CSV table of C-alpha atoms and ligand atoms in Angstrom, one decimal:
chain,number,residue,atom,x,y,z
A,23,UNK,CA,3.1,-32.3,14.7
A,24,UNK,CA,1.2,-29.7,16.8
A,25,UNK,CA,-2.2,-28.4,15.7
A,26,UNK,CA,-1.6,-26.2,12.6
A,27,UNK,CA,-2.0,-22.5,13.2
A,28,UNK,CA,-3.1,-21.2,9.8
A,29,UNK,CA,-3.2,-17.6,8.8
A,30,UNK,CA,-5.2,-18.0,5.6
A,31,UNK,CA,-5.0,-15.0,3.2
A,32,UNK,CA,-8.2,-13.3,2.3
A,33,UNK,CA,-8.8,-13.9,-1.4
A,34,UNK,CA,-11.4,-12.2,-3.6
A,35,UNK,CA,-12.7,-13.9,-6.7
A,36,UNK,CA,-10.2,-12.6,-9.2
A,37,UNK,CA,-7.1,-13.4,-7.2
A,38,UNK,CA,-8.6,-16.7,-6.0
A,39,UNK,CA,-9.2,-17.7,-9.6
A,40,UNK,CA,-5.6,-16.9,-10.6
A,41,UNK,CA,-4.2,-18.9,-7.7
A,42,UNK,CA,-6.5,-21.8,-8.6
A,43,UNK,CA,-4.8,-22.3,-12.0
A,44,UNK,CA,-1.5,-24.2,-11.2
A,45,UNK,CA,-0.8,-25.0,-14.9
A,46,UNK,CA,-0.8,-21.3,-15.8
A,47,UNK,CA,1.4,-20.3,-12.8
A,48,UNK,CA,3.9,-23.1,-13.4
A,49,UNK,CA,4.1,-22.2,-17.1
A,50,UNK,CA,4.7,-18.6,-16.2
A,51,UNK,CA,7.5,-19.3,-13.7
A,52,UNK,CA,9.1,-21.8,-16.1
A,53,UNK,CA,9.2,-19.2,-18.8
A,54,UNK,CA,10.1,-16.1,-16.6
A,55,UNK,CA,11.9,-17.5,-13.6
A,56,UNK,CA,11.5,-17.2,-9.9
A,57,UNK,CA,10.6,-15.0,-8.1
A,58,UNK,CA,7.9,-13.7,-10.3
A,59,UNK,CA,5.5,-10.8,-9.6
A,60,UNK,CA,2.0,-10.9,-11.0
A,61,UNK,CA,-0.3,-7.8,-11.0
A,62,UNK,CA,-4.0,-7.7,-11.8
A,63,UNK,CA,-4.8,-4.4,-13.5
A,64,UNK,CA,-8.5,-5.0,-13.7
A,65,UNK,CA,-8.7,-5.2,-9.9
A,66,UNK,CA,-7.4,-1.8,-9.3
A,67,UNK,CA,-10.1,-0.4,-11.5
A,68,UNK,CA,-12.7,-2.2,-9.4
A,69,UNK,CA,-11.0,-0.8,-6.2
A,70,UNK,CA,-11.3,2.7,-7.5
A,71,UNK,CA,-15.1,2.2,-7.9
A,72,UNK,CA,-15.4,1.0,-4.3
A,73,UNK,CA,-13.7,4.2,-3.0
A,74,UNK,CA,-15.8,6.4,-5.2
A,75,UNK,CA,-18.9,4.7,-4.0
A,76,UNK,CA,-18.1,6.0,-0.5
A,77,UNK,CA,-17.9,9.6,-1.9
A,78,UNK,CA,-21.3,9.0,-3.5
A,79,UNK,CA,-22.8,7.6,-0.4
A,80,UNK,CA,-21.9,10.8,1.5
A,81,UNK,CA,-22.8,13.0,-1.5
A,82,UNK,CA,-19.3,14.4,-1.5
A,83,UNK,CA,-17.3,15.6,-4.5
A,84,UNK,CA,-13.5,15.0,-4.7
A,85,UNK,CA,-11.0,12.6,-6.0
A,86,UNK,CA,-9.2,9.3,-5.4
A,87,UNK,CA,-5.5,9.7,-5.8
A,88,UNK,CA,-3.5,6.5,-6.1
A,89,UNK,CA,-0.3,6.7,-4.0
A,90,UNK,CA,2.1,5.3,-6.7
A,91,UNK,CA,4.8,4.4,-4.2
A,92,UNK,CA,2.9,1.2,-3.2
A,93,UNK,CA,4.0,-0.5,-6.4
A,94,UNK,CA,6.3,0.2,-9.4
A,95,UNK,CA,4.0,-1.5,-11.9
A,96,UNK,CA,3.3,0.2,-15.2
A,97,UNK,CA,0.3,-2.0,-15.9
A,98,UNK,CA,-1.5,-0.8,-12.7
A,99,UNK,CA,-0.8,2.9,-13.4
A,100,UNK,CA,-1.9,2.6,-17.1
A,101,UNK,CA,-5.0,0.7,-16.2
A,102,UNK,CA,-5.7,3.4,-13.6
A,103,UNK,CA,-5.3,6.2,-16.1
A,104,UNK,CA,-8.3,4.7,-17.9
A,105,UNK,CA,-10.5,5.2,-14.8
A,106,UNK,CA,-11.6,8.5,-13.1
A,107,UNK,CA,-8.8,8.2,-10.5
A,108,UNK,CA,-5.9,10.6,-10.2
A,109,UNK,CA,-2.4,9.8,-9.0
A,110,UNK,CA,-0.1,10.9,-6.2
A,111,UNK,CA,3.5,10.8,-7.0
A,112,UNK,CA,6.5,11.2,-4.7
A,113,UNK,CA,9.6,11.3,-6.9
A,114,UNK,CA,10.7,12.6,-10.3
A,115,UNK,CA,10.7,9.1,-11.7
A,116,UNK,CA,7.2,8.5,-10.6
A,117,UNK,CA,6.1,11.8,-12.1
A,118,UNK,CA,7.6,10.8,-15.5
A,119,UNK,CA,6.1,7.4,-15.2
A,120,UNK,CA,2.6,8.9,-14.5
A,121,UNK,CA,2.8,11.4,-17.4
A,122,UNK,CA,4.0,8.6,-19.7
A,123,UNK,CA,1.2,6.3,-18.6
A,124,UNK,CA,-1.5,8.6,-19.7
A,125,UNK,CA,-2.2,10.9,-16.7
A,126,UNK,CA,-2.6,14.5,-17.8
A,127,UNK,CA,-1.0,17.0,-15.4
A,128,UNK,CA,-4.3,18.0,-14.0
A,129,UNK,CA,-4.7,14.5,-12.6
A,130,UNK,CA,-1.4,14.4,-10.8
A,131,UNK,CA,-0.3,15.6,-7.4
A,132,UNK,CA,3.2,15.6,-6.1
A,133,UNK,CA,3.7,14.8,-2.4
A,134,UNK,CA,6.5,13.8,-0.1
A,135,UNK,CA,10.2,15.0,-0.2
A,136,UNK,CA,10.9,16.8,-3.5
A,137,UNK,CA,14.0,17.9,-5.3
A,138,UNK,CA,14.2,21.1,-7.6
A,139,UNK,CA,13.9,18.9,-10.7
A,140,UNK,CA,10.7,17.5,-9.6
A,141,UNK,CA,9.3,20.9,-8.6
A,142,UNK,CA,10.3,22.3,-12.0
A,143,UNK,CA,8.7,19.5,-14.0
A,144,UNK,CA,5.5,19.7,-11.9
A,145,UNK,CA,5.3,23.5,-12.3
A,146,UNK,CA,6.2,23.3,-16.0
A,147,UNK,CA,3.4,20.8,-16.8
A,148,UNK,CA,0.8,22.0,-14.3
A,149,UNK,CA,0.9,19.2,-11.7
A,150,UNK,CA,-0.4,20.2,-8.2
A,151,UNK,CA,2.2,20.4,-5.5
A,152,UNK,CA,1.3,19.3,-2.0
A,153,UNK,CA,3.7,21.5,-0.1
A,154,UNK,CA,5.6,20.1,2.9
A,155,UNK,CA,6.9,23.4,4.3
A,156,UNK,CA,7.3,27.1,3.8
A,157,UNK,CA,10.9,26.5,2.5
A,158,UNK,CA,9.5,24.3,-0.3
A,159,UNK,CA,7.0,27.0,-1.2
A,160,UNK,CA,9.9,29.6,-1.5
A,161,UNK,CA,11.8,27.1,-3.7
A,162,UNK,CA,8.8,26.5,-5.9
A,163,UNK,CA,7.8,30.2,-6.2
A,164,UNK,CA,11.3,31.1,-7.1
A,165,UNK,CA,11.4,28.4,-9.9
A,166,UNK,CA,8.1,29.7,-11.3
A,167,UNK,CA,9.2,33.3,-11.3
A,168,UNK,CA,12.7,32.7,-12.8
A,169,UNK,CA,11.5,30.3,-15.5
A,170,UNK,CA,8.3,32.3,-16.2
A,171,UNK,CA,6.1,29.2,-15.5
A,172,UNK,CA,2.4,29.1,-15.1
A,173,UNK,CA,1.0,29.7,-11.6
A,174,UNK,CA,1.6,26.6,-9.6
A,175,UNK,CA,-1.4,25.0,-7.9
A,176,UNK,CA,-0.5,24.1,-4.4
A,177,UNK,CA,-1.9,22.4,-1.3
A,178,UNK,CA,-0.4,22.7,2.1
A,179,UNK,CA,0.3,19.6,4.2
A,180,UNK,CA,-0.2,20.1,7.9
A,181,UNK,CA,0.7,18.0,11.0
A,182,UNK,CA,0.5,18.1,14.8
A,183,UNK,CA,-3.3,18.6,15.0
A,184,UNK,CA,-4.8,19.0,18.5
A,185,UNK,CA,-8.5,18.6,19.2
A,186,UNK,CA,-10.3,21.1,21.4
A,187,UNK,CA,-11.6,19.7,24.6
A,188,UNK,CA,-10.5,16.1,24.3
A,189,UNK,CA,-7.0,14.6,24.6
A,190,UNK,CA,-6.7,13.3,21.0
A,191,UNK,CA,-3.3,14.4,19.6
A,192,UNK,CA,-2.0,13.3,16.3
A,193,UNK,CA,1.3,11.4,16.2
A,194,UNK,CA,4.4,13.5,15.4
A,195,UNK,CA,5.4,13.2,11.7
A,196,UNK,CA,8.6,14.2,9.9
A,197,UNK,CA,6.4,15.6,7.2
A,198,UNK,CA,4.1,18.6,7.0
A,199,UNK,CA,4.0,21.9,8.8
A,200,UNK,CA,2.6,22.1,12.4
A,201,UNK,CA,-0.8,23.4,12.2
A,202,UNK,CA,0.1,26.0,14.9
A,203,UNK,CA,2.3,27.7,12.3
A,204,UNK,CA,-0.5,28.1,9.7
A,205,UNK,CA,-0.3,31.9,10.0
A,206,UNK,CA,3.3,32.0,8.9
A,207,UNK,CA,2.4,29.7,6.0
A,208,UNK,CA,-0.4,32.0,4.9
A,209,UNK,CA,1.9,35.0,5.1
A,210,UNK,CA,4.3,33.3,2.7
A,211,UNK,CA,1.5,32.3,0.4
A,212,UNK,CA,0.3,35.9,0.3
A,213,UNK,CA,3.8,37.0,-0.6
A,214,UNK,CA,3.9,34.4,-3.5
A,215,UNK,CA,0.4,35.2,-4.8
A,216,UNK,CA,1.7,35.9,-8.4
A,217,UNK,CA,3.4,32.5,-8.6
A,218,UNK,CA,1.1,30.1,-6.7
A,219,UNK,CA,-2.6,29.4,-6.1
A,220,UNK,CA,-3.7,27.7,-3.0
A,221,UNK,CA,-6.2,24.9,-3.9
A,222,UNK,CA,-6.4,22.8,-0.7
A,223,UNK,CA,-5.3,21.8,2.8
A,224,UNK,CA,-3.8,18.3,3.4
A,225,UNK,CA,-2.6,15.8,5.9
A,226,UNK,CA,-1.4,12.2,5.8
A,227,UNK,CA,-1.2,10.2,9.0
A,228,UNK,CA,0.4,6.8,9.1
A,229,UNK,CA,-1.9,5.5,11.8
A,230,UNK,CA,-4.8,3.2,12.3
A,231,UNK,CA,-6.6,5.4,14.9
A,232,UNK,CA,-9.9,6.8,13.6
A,233,UNK,CA,-10.0,9.5,16.4
A,234,UNK,CA,-6.6,10.8,15.4
A,235,UNK,CA,-7.7,11.1,11.8
A,236,UNK,CA,-11.0,12.7,12.7
A,237,UNK,CA,-9.1,15.3,14.7
A,238,UNK,CA,-6.9,16.1,11.7
A,239,UNK,CA,-9.8,16.3,9.3
A,240,UNK,CA,-11.6,18.7,11.6
A,241,UNK,CA,-8.4,20.7,12.0
A,242,UNK,CA,-8.2,21.0,8.2
A,243,UNK,CA,-11.8,22.3,8.0
A,244,UNK,CA,-10.9,25.1,10.6
A,245,UNK,CA,-7.8,25.9,8.5
A,246,UNK,CA,-9.9,26.2,5.4
A,247,UNK,CA,-12.0,28.9,7.2
A,248,UNK,CA,-8.8,30.7,8.2
A,249,UNK,CA,-7.7,30.6,4.5
A,250,UNK,CA,-11.0,32.0,3.4
A,251,UNK,CA,-10.7,34.8,6.0
A,252,UNK,CA,-7.3,35.7,4.5
A,253,UNK,CA,-8.8,35.9,1.0
A,254,UNK,CA,-7.7,32.5,-0.3
A,255,UNK,CA,-10.1,30.2,-2.1
A,256,UNK,CA,-9.0,26.6,-1.5
A,257,UNK,CA,-11.6,24.0,-2.4
A,258,UNK,CA,-10.1,20.6,-1.2
A,259,UNK,CA,-9.4,18.9,2.0
A,260,UNK,CA,-6.9,16.1,1.2
A,261,UNK,CA,-6.9,13.4,4.0
A,262,UNK,CA,-4.0,11.4,2.6
A,263,UNK,CA,-3.8,7.5,2.7
A,264,UNK,CA,-3.5,4.9,5.4
A,265,UNK,CA,-6.9,3.2,5.0
A,266,UNK,CA,-5.4,-0.2,5.4
A,267,UNK,CA,-6.1,-3.7,4.2
A,268,UNK,CA,-7.7,-6.8,5.7
A,269,UNK,CA,-5.2,-9.5,4.9
A,270,UNK,CA,-6.7,-12.5,6.6
A,271,UNK,CA,-9.8,-14.6,5.7
A,272,UNK,CA,-10.6,-15.6,9.3
A,273,UNK,CA,-10.4,-13.4,12.4
A,274,UNK,CA,-10.5,-16.5,14.7
A,275,UNK,CA,-7.2,-17.7,13.1
A,276,UNK,CA,-5.6,-14.4,14.0
A,277,UNK,CA,-6.8,-14.5,17.5
A,278,UNK,CA,-5.5,-18.1,17.9
A,279,UNK,CA,-2.2,-17.4,16.4
A,280,UNK,CA,-1.4,-14.3,18.4
A,281,UNK,CA,-2.4,-16.0,21.6
A,282,UNK,CA,-0.3,-19.0,20.9
A,283,UNK,CA,2.6,-16.8,19.9
A,284,UNK,CA,2.3,-15.2,23.4
A,285,UNK,CA,2.3,-18.7,24.9
A,286,UNK,CA,5.3,-19.7,22.9
A,287,UNK,CA,7.2,-16.5,24.1
A,288,UNK,CA,6.4,-17.5,27.7
A,289,UNK,CA,7.6,-21.0,27.1
A,290,UNK,CA,4.2,-22.5,27.6
A,291,UNK,CA,4.2,-24.3,24.3
A,292,UNK,CA,6.8,-25.3,21.7
A,293,UNK,CA,8.3,-22.5,19.8
A,294,UNK,CA,6.5,-20.9,16.8
A,295,UNK,CA,9.4,-18.9,15.6
A,296,UNK,CA,13.1,-19.4,14.6
A,297,UNK,CA,15.2,-19.1,17.8
A,298,UNK,CA,12.4,-17.7,19.8
A,299,UNK,CA,11.9,-14.5,17.9
A,300,UNK,CA,9.0,-12.7,19.6
A,301,UNK,CA,7.9,-10.0,17.1
A,302,UNK,CA,8.5,-7.5,19.9
A,303,UNK,CA,7.3,-9.7,22.8
A,304,UNK,CA,9.7,-11.2,25.3
A,305,UNK,CA,9.6,-13.0,28.6
A,306,UNK,CA,11.3,-11.6,31.6
A,307,UNK,CA,11.3,-14.2,34.4
A,308,UNK,CA,8.0,-15.6,33.1
A,309,UNK,CA,6.3,-12.2,32.7
A,310,UNK,CA,5.3,-11.0,29.3
A,311,UNK,CA,7.1,-7.7,28.3
A,312,UNK,CA,7.2,-5.5,25.1
A,313,UNK,CA,4.5,-5.0,22.6
A,314,UNK,CA,3.5,-7.0,19.5
A,315,UNK,CA,5.1,-5.1,16.6
A,316,UNK,CA,2.8,-6.5,13.9
A,317,UNK,CA,0.4,-5.1,11.4
A,318,UNK,CA,-3.2,-6.0,12.5
A,319,UNK,CA,-3.6,-8.4,9.6
A,320,UNK,CA,-7.2,-9.1,10.5
A,321,UNK,CA,-8.7,-5.7,9.9
A,322,UNK,CA,-12.3,-5.9,8.7
A,323,UNK,CA,-12.8,-2.1,8.9
A,324,UNK,CA,-10.2,-1.2,6.3
A,325,UNK,CA,-10.0,0.4,2.8
A,326,UNK,CA,-13.3,2.0,1.6
A,327,UNK,CA,-15.0,0.9,4.8
A,328,UNK,CA,-12.5,2.8,6.9
A,329,UNK,CA,-13.1,5.9,4.9
A,330,UNK,CA,-16.8,5.4,5.4
A,331,UNK,CA,-16.4,5.1,9.1
A,332,UNK,CA,-14.1,8.1,9.3
A,333,UNK,CA,-16.7,10.3,7.4
A,334,UNK,CA,-19.4,9.0,9.8
A,335,UNK,CA,-17.4,10.0,12.9
A,336,UNK,CA,-19.1,12.8,14.7
A,337,UNK,CA,-17.2,16.1,14.7
A,338,UNK,CA,-16.1,17.1,18.2
A,339,UNK,CA,-17.2,20.7,17.8
A,340,UNK,CA,-20.4,20.3,15.7
A,341,UNK,CA,-21.7,17.0,17.0
A,342,UNK,CA,-22.6,16.0,13.4
A,343,UNK,CA,-20.8,13.6,11.0
A,344,UNK,CA,-17.6,14.8,9.4
A,345,UNK,CA,-19.1,14.2,6.0
A,346,UNK,CA,-21.8,16.7,6.8
A,347,UNK,CA,-19.1,19.2,7.8
A,348,UNK,CA,-17.4,18.8,4.4
A,349,UNK,CA,-20.7,19.0,2.6
A,350,UNK,CA,-22.0,22.1,4.3
A,351,UNK,CA,-18.7,23.9,3.5
A,352,UNK,CA,-18.8,22.7,-0.1
A,353,UNK,CA,-15.3,21.2,0.3
A,354,UNK,CA,-14.0,18.5,-2.1
A,355,UNK,CA,-12.6,15.5,-0.3
A,356,UNK,CA,-9.4,14.0,-1.7
A,357,UNK,CA,-8.1,10.7,-0.6
A,358,UNK,CA,-4.7,9.1,-1.3
A,359,UNK,CA,-4.9,5.4,-0.8
A,360,UNK,CA,-1.8,3.3,-1.7
A,361,UNK,CA,-2.0,-0.1,0.0
A,362,UNK,CA,-5.8,-0.1,0.0
A,363,UNK,CA,-6.1,0.7,-3.7
A,364,UNK,CA,-3.9,-2.3,-4.7
A,365,UNK,CA,-5.7,-4.7,-2.3
A,366,UNK,CA,-6.1,-8.0,-4.1
A,367,UNK,CA,-4.1,-6.7,-7.1
A,368,UNK,CA,-1.3,-9.3,-7.2
A,369,UNK,CA,0.9,-12.1,-5.9
A,370,UNK,CA,4.6,-13.1,-5.7
A,371,UNK,CA,5.5,-16.6,-6.8
A,372,UNK,CA,8.6,-18.5,-5.8
A,373,UNK,CA,9.9,-21.9,-6.6
A,374,UNK,CA,10.7,-24.5,-3.9
A,375,UNK,CA,14.4,-25.4,-4.2
A,376,UNK,CA,15.0,-27.6,-1.2
A,377,UNK,CA,13.1,-29.1,1.7
A,378,UNK,CA,15.1,-30.5,4.6
A,379,UNK,CA,14.7,-31.3,8.2
A,380,UNK,CA,17.1,-30.0,10.8
A,381,UNK,CA,18.5,-32.3,13.5
A,382,UNK,CA,16.0,-30.7,15.9
A,383,UNK,CA,13.2,-31.9,13.6
A,384,UNK,CA,12.3,-28.6,12.1
A,385,UNK,CA,11.3,-28.5,8.4
A,386,UNK,CA,13.1,-25.8,6.4
A,387,UNK,CA,12.0,-24.8,3.0
A,388,UNK,CA,14.5,-22.9,0.7
A,389,UNK,CA,12.9,-20.7,-1.9
A,390,UNK,CA,14.2,-19.2,-5.1
A,391,UNK,CA,13.7,-15.7,-3.8
A,392,UNK,CA,15.0,-13.7,-0.8
A,393,UNK,CA,13.5,-11.7,2.0
A,394,UNK,CA,13.6,-8.4,0.0
A,395,UNK,CA,11.5,-10.0,-2.8
A,396,UNK,CA,8.5,-10.3,-0.5
A,397,UNK,CA,9.0,-8.1,2.5
A,398,UNK,CA,6.0,-9.3,4.6
A,399,UNK,CA,8.2,-9.8,7.6
A,400,UNK,CA,9.8,-6.4,7.3
A,401,UNK,CA,6.3,-4.9,7.3
A,402,UNK,CA,5.1,-7.1,10.1
A,403,UNK,CA,2.3,-8.7,8.0
A,404,UNK,CA,1.8,-12.4,8.9
A,405,UNK,CA,-0.1,-14.3,6.2
A,406,UNK,CA,0.5,-17.8,4.9
A,407,UNK,CA,1.6,-18.4,1.3
A,408,UNK,CA,-0.6,-20.6,-1.0
A,409,UNK,CA,1.0,-23.9,-1.9
A,410,UNK,CA,0.7,-24.4,-5.7
A,411,UNK,CA,1.8,-28.0,-6.4
A,412,UNK,CA,3.7,-28.8,-9.5
A,413,UNK,CA,1.7,-30.3,-12.3
A,414,UNK,CA,1.6,-34.1,-12.1
A,415,UNK,CA,2.3,-34.1,-8.4
A,416,UNK,CA,0.9,-37.2,-6.9
A,417,UNK,CA,-2.5,-36.3,-5.5
A,418,UNK,CA,-2.3,-36.7,-1.8
A,419,UNK,CA,-5.5,-38.0,-0.3
A,420,UNK,CA,-6.5,-35.8,2.6
A,421,UNK,CA,-4.2,-33.2,4.0
A,422,UNK,CA,-0.8,-33.6,5.6
A,423,UNK,CA,-0.2,-30.3,7.5
A,424,UNK,CA,3.4,-29.3,7.9
A,425,UNK,CA,5.0,-26.5,9.8
A,426,UNK,CA,8.0,-25.0,8.0
A,427,UNK,CA,10.5,-22.1,8.1
A,428,UNK,CA,10.9,-20.4,4.7
A,429,UNK,CA,14.4,-19.3,3.9
A,430,UNK,CA,15.8,-17.4,0.9
A,431,UNK,CA,18.6,-17.6,-1.7
A,432,UNK,CA,21.1,-15.3,0.0
A,433,UNK,CA,24.2,-16.5,1.6
A,434,UNK,CA,23.2,-14.7,4.8
A,435,UNK,CA,22.0,-16.1,8.1
A,436,UNK,CA,19.3,-13.4,8.3
A,437,UNK,CA,17.7,-14.2,4.9
A,438,UNK,CA,14.4,-15.6,6.3
A,439,UNK,CA,11.2,-15.2,4.2
A,440,UNK,CA,9.4,-15.9,7.4
A,441,UNK,CA,11.0,-16.0,10.9
A,442,UNK,CA,7.9,-17.9,12.1
A,443,UNK,CA,6.8,-21.4,11.4
A,444,UNK,CA,4.4,-21.3,8.5
A,445,UNK,CA,1.8,-24.0,8.4
A,446,UNK,CA,1.0,-25.5,5.0
A,447,UNK,CA,-1.7,-28.1,4.2
A,448,UNK,CA,1.0,-30.4,2.7
A,449,UNK,CA,4.7,-30.8,3.0
A,450,UNK,CA,6.1,-28.9,0.0
A,451,UNK,CA,8.3,-30.7,-2.5
A,452,UNK,CA,11.0,-29.4,-4.8
A,453,UNK,CA,9.4,-27.9,-7.9
A,454,UNK,CA,6.3,-26.7,-6.1
A,455,UNK,CA,5.5,-23.0,-6.0
A,456,UNK,CA,4.6,-20.9,-3.0
A,457,UNK,CA,2.3,-18.0,-3.9
A,458,UNK,CA,2.4,-15.0,-1.6
A,459,UNK,CA,-1.0,-13.5,-2.2
A,460,UNK,CA,-2.2,-10.0,-1.9
A,461,UNK,CA,1.4,-8.5,-2.0
A,462,UNK,CA,1.0,-5.7,-4.5
A,463,UNK,CA,1.0,-3.0,-1.8
A,464,UNK,CA,4.6,-2.5,-0.7
A,465,UNK,CA,5.7,-6.2,-0.4
A,466,UNK,CA,6.4,-6.9,-4.0
A,467,UNK,CA,9.0,-4.5,-5.3
A,468,UNK,CA,9.5,-1.7,-2.8
A,469,UNK,CA,12.6,-3.3,-1.3
A,470,UNK,CA,13.8,-5.7,-4.0
A,471,UNK,CA,17.4,-5.4,-4.9
A,472,UNK,CA,20.3,-7.2,-6.7
A,473,UNK,CA,22.1,-8.4,-3.6
A,474,UNK,CA,24.6,-11.2,-4.7
A,475,UNK,CA,23.7,-10.6,-8.3
A,476,UNK,CA,20.5,-12.5,-7.7
A,477,UNK,CA,17.8,-11.5,-10.3
A,478,UNK,CA,15.0,-9.3,-9.1
A,479,UNK,CA,11.6,-10.6,-10.0
A,480,UNK,CA,10.1,-10.0,-13.5
A,481,UNK,CA,6.7,-8.6,-13.4
A,482,UNK,CA,3.7,-9.6,-15.5
A,483,UNK,CA,0.1,-8.3,-15.8
A,484,UNK,CA,-2.5,-11.0,-15.9
A,485,UNK,CA,-6.0,-10.7,-17.1
A,486,UNK,CA,-8.9,-12.9,-18.1
A,487,UNK,CA,-9.9,-13.2,-21.8
A,488,UNK,CA,-12.7,-15.5,-22.8
A,489,UNK,CA,-12.7,-17.3,-19.5
A,490,UNK,CA,-9.0,-18.1,-19.4
A,491,UNK,CA,-6.0,-16.4,-17.9
A,492,UNK,CA,-3.7,-14.5,-20.2
A,493,UNK,CA,-0.7,-12.3,-19.5
A,494,UNK,CA,1.9,-10.0,-20.9
A,495,UNK,CA,5.1,-8.4,-19.5
A,496,UNK,CA,4.1,-5.5,-17.2
A,497,UNK,CA,5.9,-3.0,-19.4
A,498,UNK,CA,4.0,-4.2,-22.5
A,499,UNK,CA,0.6,-3.8,-20.9
A,500,UNK,CA,-1.8,-1.0,-22.1
A,501,UNK,CA,-5.4,-0.8,-21.2
A,502,UNK,CA,-6.8,-1.9,-24.6
A,503,UNK,CA,-8.2,-5.3,-25.4
A,504,UNK,CA,-6.8,-7.6,-28.0
A,505,UNK,CA,-10.0,-7.2,-30.1
A,506,UNK,CA,-9.4,-3.4,-30.2
A,507,UNK,CA,-5.8,-4.0,-31.2
A,508,UNK,CA,-6.7,-6.1,-34.2
A,509,UNK,CA,-9.5,-3.9,-35.4
B,12,PLP,C1,2.6,6.7,1.5
B,12,PLP,C2,1.6,7.8,1.4
B,12,PLP,C3,0.3,7.5,1.0
B,12,PLP,C4,-0.3,6.1,0.9
B,12,PLP,O1,-0.3,5.5,2.2
B,12,PLP,P1,-1.1,4.1,2.3
B,12,PLP,O2,-0.9,3.7,3.7
B,12,PLP,O3,-0.3,3.1,1.4
B,12,PLP,O4,-2.5,4.2,1.9
B,12,PLP,C5,-0.6,8.6,0.8
B,12,PLP,N1,-0.2,9.9,0.9
B,12,PLP,C6,1.1,10.2,1.2
B,12,PLP,C7,1.5,11.6,1.3
B,12,PLP,C8,2.1,9.1,1.5
B,12,PLP,O5,3.3,9.4,1.8
């Protein structure tokens, strides 16, 4: 076999310890089936503290809002309710879930597309509404007036920021109101002063670029001034999510993999993907075309560190850090991390059903799951699963690296868990498990469905008590310890 090209997942202590307990993982899948989702509620609490530490370092007030859409888990949301974090919900169901998990309305904000039922429940209970457009404001104000609801606290979400002087322009978004139309928005807010109270100005940009985000943040501060000039008293600048996750343990592996992938597309080495799939790259008469459509899986400046970097960027108009700009104006800073707040918070397990070699000599591993159960490929995140050998498997001296394509349980040509050859330290055998680590953010349950009447994964919460791993069904988890229960 060719030299293995590993993409080893980055594992912190808690997740590493879980994956280092094969007996526990095999007992769980034996009892609850495959695929199986595991979440680690204590990790999300730790992640909240890491974000809060950035606020503290820059002496900023404001709040961490968890973007609920990253994971449907109840355990994560209930554990979060027991921390200082707030929550960002984007559907009626998520709002009901947050309320029922222990979040009081003053700790909830509604973002994204909203229906009238969501707006009514938000206004009825006192949940903040992050308004997408003037139309949404009219709808909300109308509900408040007709149902005699308390004044609704609102933020306005803006888009299409432009920086003065430089050429940084933020990417077009289908959400938010172009900042150029702020005057119209403030006119409407003035008209609805009896039913709404403006508490903040917001953006959310799905981009990696720090410069783009700095432009938007500074744009928000300018809008805050305009609001004040018009007699409004908003306090918060809400900079949304998109802080990102560092998925890989080793940057050199990522460099080696992507350059070998390029060579494979150009035909300079044996293929690394099923039928020459190029992840956006292609060869035209020996010339490389296209662009690599992958998440930058090795991303050391991500999560809280990315926030720290953003706040340290110097403001184009002031020449001082953005954090200083916020501090001087006494603005609160709200952040809405989704993916980054569930970093290291879970894994998806799947049983190996079959291992076979194609006539071309390729190893194909069929798993008891399908591509929608762990949507790494769909999101362009390349990261190896961890092989969890079955208990009693003969101990193999040394390693026996194997390159394999992972396929799913759907009667569908396209059901590939990975369209690339994944290198594993040993050739898997029937009954082994593959653990897809660090998949709590979007990969675990965002796309899962019942195609072919296949079961969707059960979800459990795992936690350590007295040095060993314990678990319960996700829906049965509450953030109280066993000793408290029996007291
Ligand atoms: C999706 C979303 C987020 C979270 O984005 P991440 O990339 O997961 O951090 C935050 N705010 C809004 C409005 C969103 O739509």
